[in-house]
mmCIF file of C-alpha atoms in Angstrom:
data_model
loop_
_atom_site.group_PDB
_atom_site.id
_atom_site.type_symbol
_atom_site.label_atom_id
_atom_site.label_comp_id
_atom_site.label_asym_id
_atom_site.label_seq_id
_atom_site.Cartn_x
_atom_site.Cartn_y
_atom_site.Cartn_z
ATOM 1 C CA MET A 1 4.026 -14.778 -23.730
ATOM 2 C CA LYS A 2 5.379 -13.673 -20.368
ATOM 3 C CA MET A 3 2.887 -13.676 -17.516
ATOM 4 C CA ALA A 4 2.856 -10.588 -15.341
ATOM 5 C CA GLY A 5 2.414 -10.626 -11.576
ATOM 6 C CA HIS A 6 -0.930 -9.979 -9.913
ATOM 7 C CA THR A 7 -1.891 -9.938 -6.245
ATOM 8 C CA ASP A 8 -5.244 -9.382 -4.546
ATOM 9 C CA ASN A 9 -5.442 -9.107 -0.748
ATOM 10 C CA GLU A 10 -8.033 -7.722 1.637
ATOM 11 C CA VAL A 11 -8.652 -7.215 5.320
ATOM 12 C CA MET A 12 -11.731 -6.348 7.384
ATOM 13 C CA ILE A 13 -11.071 -3.456 9.768
ATOM 14 C CA LYS A 14 -13.583 -2.954 12.583
ATOM 15 C CA ALA A 15 -13.605 0.826 12.227
ATOM 16 C CA PRO A 16 -15.597 3.427 10.299
ATOM 17 C CA PHE A 17 -14.627 4.251 6.715
ATOM 18 C CA ASP A 18 -13.561 7.829 7.533
ATOM 19 C CA LEU A 19 -11.009 6.665 10.109
ATOM 20 C CA VAL A 20 -9.663 3.893 7.847
ATOM 21 C CA TRP A 21 -9.410 6.269 4.882
ATOM 22 C CA ASP A 22 -7.768 9.065 6.871
ATOM 23 C CA MET A 23 -5.171 6.838 8.540
ATOM 24 C CA THR A 24 -4.234 4.821 5.453
ATOM 25 C CA ASN A 25 -3.943 7.898 3.230
ATOM 26 C CA ASP A 26 -1.856 9.984 5.655
ATOM 27 C CA LEU A 27 1.382 9.401 3.752
ATOM 28 C CA GLU A 28 3.585 11.275 6.205
ATOM 29 C CA ASN A 29 2.473 8.828 8.909
ATOM 30 C CA TRP A 30 3.177 5.660 6.894
ATOM 31 C CA PRO A 31 6.436 4.894 8.760
ATOM 32 C CA GLN A 32 4.287 4.570 11.922
ATOM 33 C CA LEU A 33 1.549 2.591 10.126
ATOM 34 C CA PHE A 34 3.681 0.132 8.096
ATOM 35 C CA SER A 35 6.586 -1.794 9.609
ATOM 36 C CA GLU A 36 8.591 -1.805 6.355
ATOM 37 C CA TYR A 37 8.893 1.928 5.615
ATOM 38 C CA ALA A 38 11.670 3.977 7.197
ATOM 39 C CA SER A 39 10.590 7.262 5.638
ATOM 40 C CA VAL A 40 8.214 9.029 3.260
ATOM 41 C CA GLU A 41 9.167 12.241 1.499
ATOM 42 C CA VAL A 42 6.347 14.094 -0.239
ATOM 43 C CA LEU A 43 7.790 15.602 -3.437
ATOM 44 C CA GLN A 44 4.669 17.216 -4.918
ATOM 45 C CA ARG A 45 0.947 17.535 -4.257
ATOM 46 C CA THR A 46 -1.452 18.585 -6.995
ATOM 47 C CA GLY A 47 -5.115 18.214 -6.116
ATOM 48 C CA ASP A 48 -5.708 14.574 -5.177
ATOM 49 C CA THR A 49 -2.396 13.392 -6.660
ATOM 50 C CA THR A 50 0.749 13.067 -4.564
ATOM 51 C CA THR A 51 4.231 12.182 -5.781
ATOM 52 C CA PHE A 52 6.420 10.847 -2.997
ATOM 53 C CA ARG A 53 9.581 8.876 -2.220
ATOM 54 C CA LEU A 54 9.298 5.756 -0.084
ATOM 55 C CA THR A 55 12.386 4.390 1.633
ATOM 56 C CA MET A 56 12.344 0.995 3.285
ATOM 57 C CA HIS A 57 14.270 -0.209 6.310
ATOM 58 C CA PRO A 58 17.417 -2.127 5.270
ATOM 59 C CA ASP A 59 16.727 -5.672 4.093
ATOM 60 C CA GLU A 60 18.472 -8.786 5.478
ATOM 61 C CA ASP A 61 21.493 -7.998 3.274
ATOM 62 C CA GLY A 62 21.628 -4.391 4.488
ATOM 63 C CA LYS A 63 20.338 -2.959 1.185
ATOM 64 C CA VAL A 64 18.016 0.038 1.439
ATOM 65 C CA TRP A 65 15.325 0.100 -1.267
ATOM 66 C CA SER A 66 13.799 3.442 -2.257
ATOM 67 C CA TRP A 67 11.567 4.586 -5.091
ATOM 68 C CA VAL A 68 9.226 7.355 -6.211
ATOM 69 C CA SER A 69 5.512 6.652 -6.512
ATOM 70 C CA GLU A 70 2.504 8.659 -7.588
ATOM 71 C CA ARG A 71 -0.788 8.192 -5.766
ATOM 72 C CA GLU A 72 -4.210 9.534 -6.717
ATOM 73 C CA THR A 73 -7.007 9.409 -4.161
ATOM 74 C CA ALA A 74 -10.720 9.507 -4.975
ATOM 75 C CA ARG A 75 -12.584 9.514 -1.680
ATOM 76 C CA ASP A 76 -15.968 9.792 -3.450
ATOM 77 C CA VAL A 77 -15.463 6.357 -5.044
ATOM 78 C CA ARG A 78 -13.377 5.061 -2.119
ATOM 79 C CA THR A 79 -10.456 4.141 -4.358
ATOM 80 C CA VAL A 80 -6.768 4.989 -4.607
ATOM 81 C CA TRP A 81 -4.613 4.360 -7.672
ATOM 82 C CA ALA A 82 -0.839 4.330 -7.424
ATOM 83 C CA ARG A 83 2.073 3.559 -9.665
ATOM 84 C CA ARG A 84 5.807 3.538 -9.339
ATOM 85 C CA VAL A 85 7.349 6.471 -11.191
ATOM 86 C CA GLU A 86 10.812 4.994 -10.551
ATOM 87 C CA PRO A 87 9.994 1.325 -11.033
ATOM 88 C CA GLY A 88 13.483 0.008 -10.183
ATOM 89 C CA PRO A 89 13.470 -3.800 -10.650
ATOM 90 C CA PHE A 90 9.887 -3.626 -11.936
ATOM 91 C CA ALA A 91 9.044 -3.015 -15.592
ATOM 92 C CA TYR A 92 5.913 -1.450 -14.060
ATOM 93 C CA MET A 93 3.969 -1.560 -10.786
ATOM 94 C CA ASN A 94 0.337 -0.455 -10.547
ATOM 95 C CA ILE A 95 -1.588 -0.607 -7.290
ATOM 96 C CA ARG A 96 -5.251 -0.087 -6.461
ATOM 97 C CA TRP A 97 -6.634 0.290 -2.945
ATOM 98 C CA GLU A 98 -10.399 -0.079 -2.572
ATOM 99 C CA TYR A 99 -12.467 0.536 0.549
ATOM 100 C CA GLU A 100 -15.946 -0.831 1.176
ATOM 101 C CA GLU A 101 -18.032 0.037 4.211
ATOM 102 C CA GLU A 102 -19.863 -2.969 5.618
ATOM 103 C CA SER A 103 -21.912 -3.595 8.762
ATOM 104 C CA GLU A 104 -18.898 -4.895 10.719
ATOM 105 C CA GLY A 105 -16.464 -2.230 9.555
ATOM 106 C CA THR A 106 -14.462 -1.310 6.469
ATOM 107 C CA ARG A 107 -13.049 -3.816 4.000
ATOM 108 C CA MET A 108 -9.741 -2.641 2.529
ATOM 109 C CA ARG A 109 -8.526 -4.398 -0.621
ATOM 110 C CA TRP A 110 -5.153 -4.029 -2.341
ATOM 111 C CA THR A 111 -4.580 -5.267 -5.885
ATOM 112 C CA GLN A 112 -1.187 -5.005 -7.521
ATOM 113 C CA ASP A 113 -0.281 -5.607 -11.150
ATOM 114 C CA PHE A 114 3.384 -5.657 -12.080
ATOM 115 C CA GLU A 115 6.104 -7.198 -14.147
ATOM 116 C CA MET A 116 9.697 -7.727 -13.117
ATOM 117 C CA ARG A 117 12.492 -6.634 -15.432
ATOM 118 C CA PRO A 118 14.494 -9.538 -16.960
ATOM 119 C CA GLU A 119 17.584 -8.428 -14.983
ATOM 120 C CA ALA A 120 15.679 -8.134 -11.668
ATOM 121 C CA PRO A 121 16.944 -10.343 -8.828
ATOM 122 C CA VAL A 122 13.599 -12.228 -8.727
ATOM 123 C CA ASP A 123 10.977 -13.296 -11.271
ATOM 124 C CA ASP A 124 7.236 -12.523 -11.348
ATOM 125 C CA PRO A 125 6.085 -15.657 -9.426
ATOM 126 C CA THR A 126 8.688 -15.092 -6.681
ATOM 127 C CA MET A 127 7.696 -11.424 -6.313
ATOM 128 C CA THR A 128 3.993 -12.384 -6.331
ATOM 129 C CA ASP A 129 4.612 -14.734 -3.393
ATOM 130 C CA HIS A 130 6.629 -12.059 -1.572
ATOM 131 C CA ILE A 131 3.977 -9.356 -2.075
ATOM 132 C CA ASN A 132 1.175 -11.703 -0.976
ATOM 133 C CA ARG A 133 3.060 -12.681 2.192
ATOM 134 C CA ASN A 134 4.037 -9.109 3.018
ATOM 135 C CA SER A 135 0.602 -7.640 2.201
ATOM 136 C CA ARG A 136 -1.001 -9.943 4.773
ATOM 137 C CA ILE A 137 1.570 -8.916 7.407
ATOM 138 C CA GLN A 138 1.144 -5.194 6.701
ATOM 139 C CA MET A 139 -2.663 -5.376 6.478
ATOM 140 C CA ASP A 140 -2.840 -7.134 9.858
ATOM 141 C CA LEU A 141 -0.586 -4.464 11.416
ATOM 142 C CA ILE A 142 -2.627 -1.657 9.868
ATOM 143 C CA ARG A 143 -5.903 -3.273 10.965
ATOM 144 C CA ASP A 144 -4.644 -3.591 14.543
ATOM 145 C CA LYS A 145 -3.439 0.035 14.676
ATOM 146 C CA ILE A 146 -6.664 1.443 13.204
ATOM 147 C CA GLU A 147 -8.861 -0.694 15.449
ATOM 148 C CA GLN A 148 -6.819 0.474 18.464
ATOM 149 C CA ARG A 149 -7.346 4.107 17.387
ATOM 150 C CA ALA A 150 -11.077 3.445 16.918
ATOM 151 C CA ARG A 151 -11.303 2.034 20.466
ATOM 152 C CA GLU A 152 -9.425 5.037 21.873
ATOM 153 C CA THR A 153 -11.693 7.460 19.988
ATOM 154 C CA VAL A 154 -14.873 5.760 21.190
ATOM 155 C CA GLY A 155 -13.575 5.736 24.758
ATOM 156 C CA ALA A 156 -12.678 9.432 24.674
#
């Protein structure tokens, strides 16, 4: 039986939940929050569900990756569920973001479950390693930007 990919990464952000939630769920601002996204195009909003196209900056070979995802936010349970509607090289990609308020700030956790298509350029273990590496990079960037905003807000 083929094993699917799974990643689980988290970061502690020294900022209140409301600020972390608002900044990380402001899709139109993702190109300023993440280093990998060139653009976000919101295609449809229905209640707490948003369908949108993400386009990445060109990779080292000059290829631009783009796909449509659907994201459902549930602020009351501090969770976001997302899935790729256009999975591309993935057979499927499901993502869950969870937020937990703690004494030192807000813990943000991303879990991803996926499976690569047989014809994809990489296999599940290779993509798992890539997502784990990149998640840590992006989470550190996001943490730094949110903590900077929190400092500016407190100082205002």
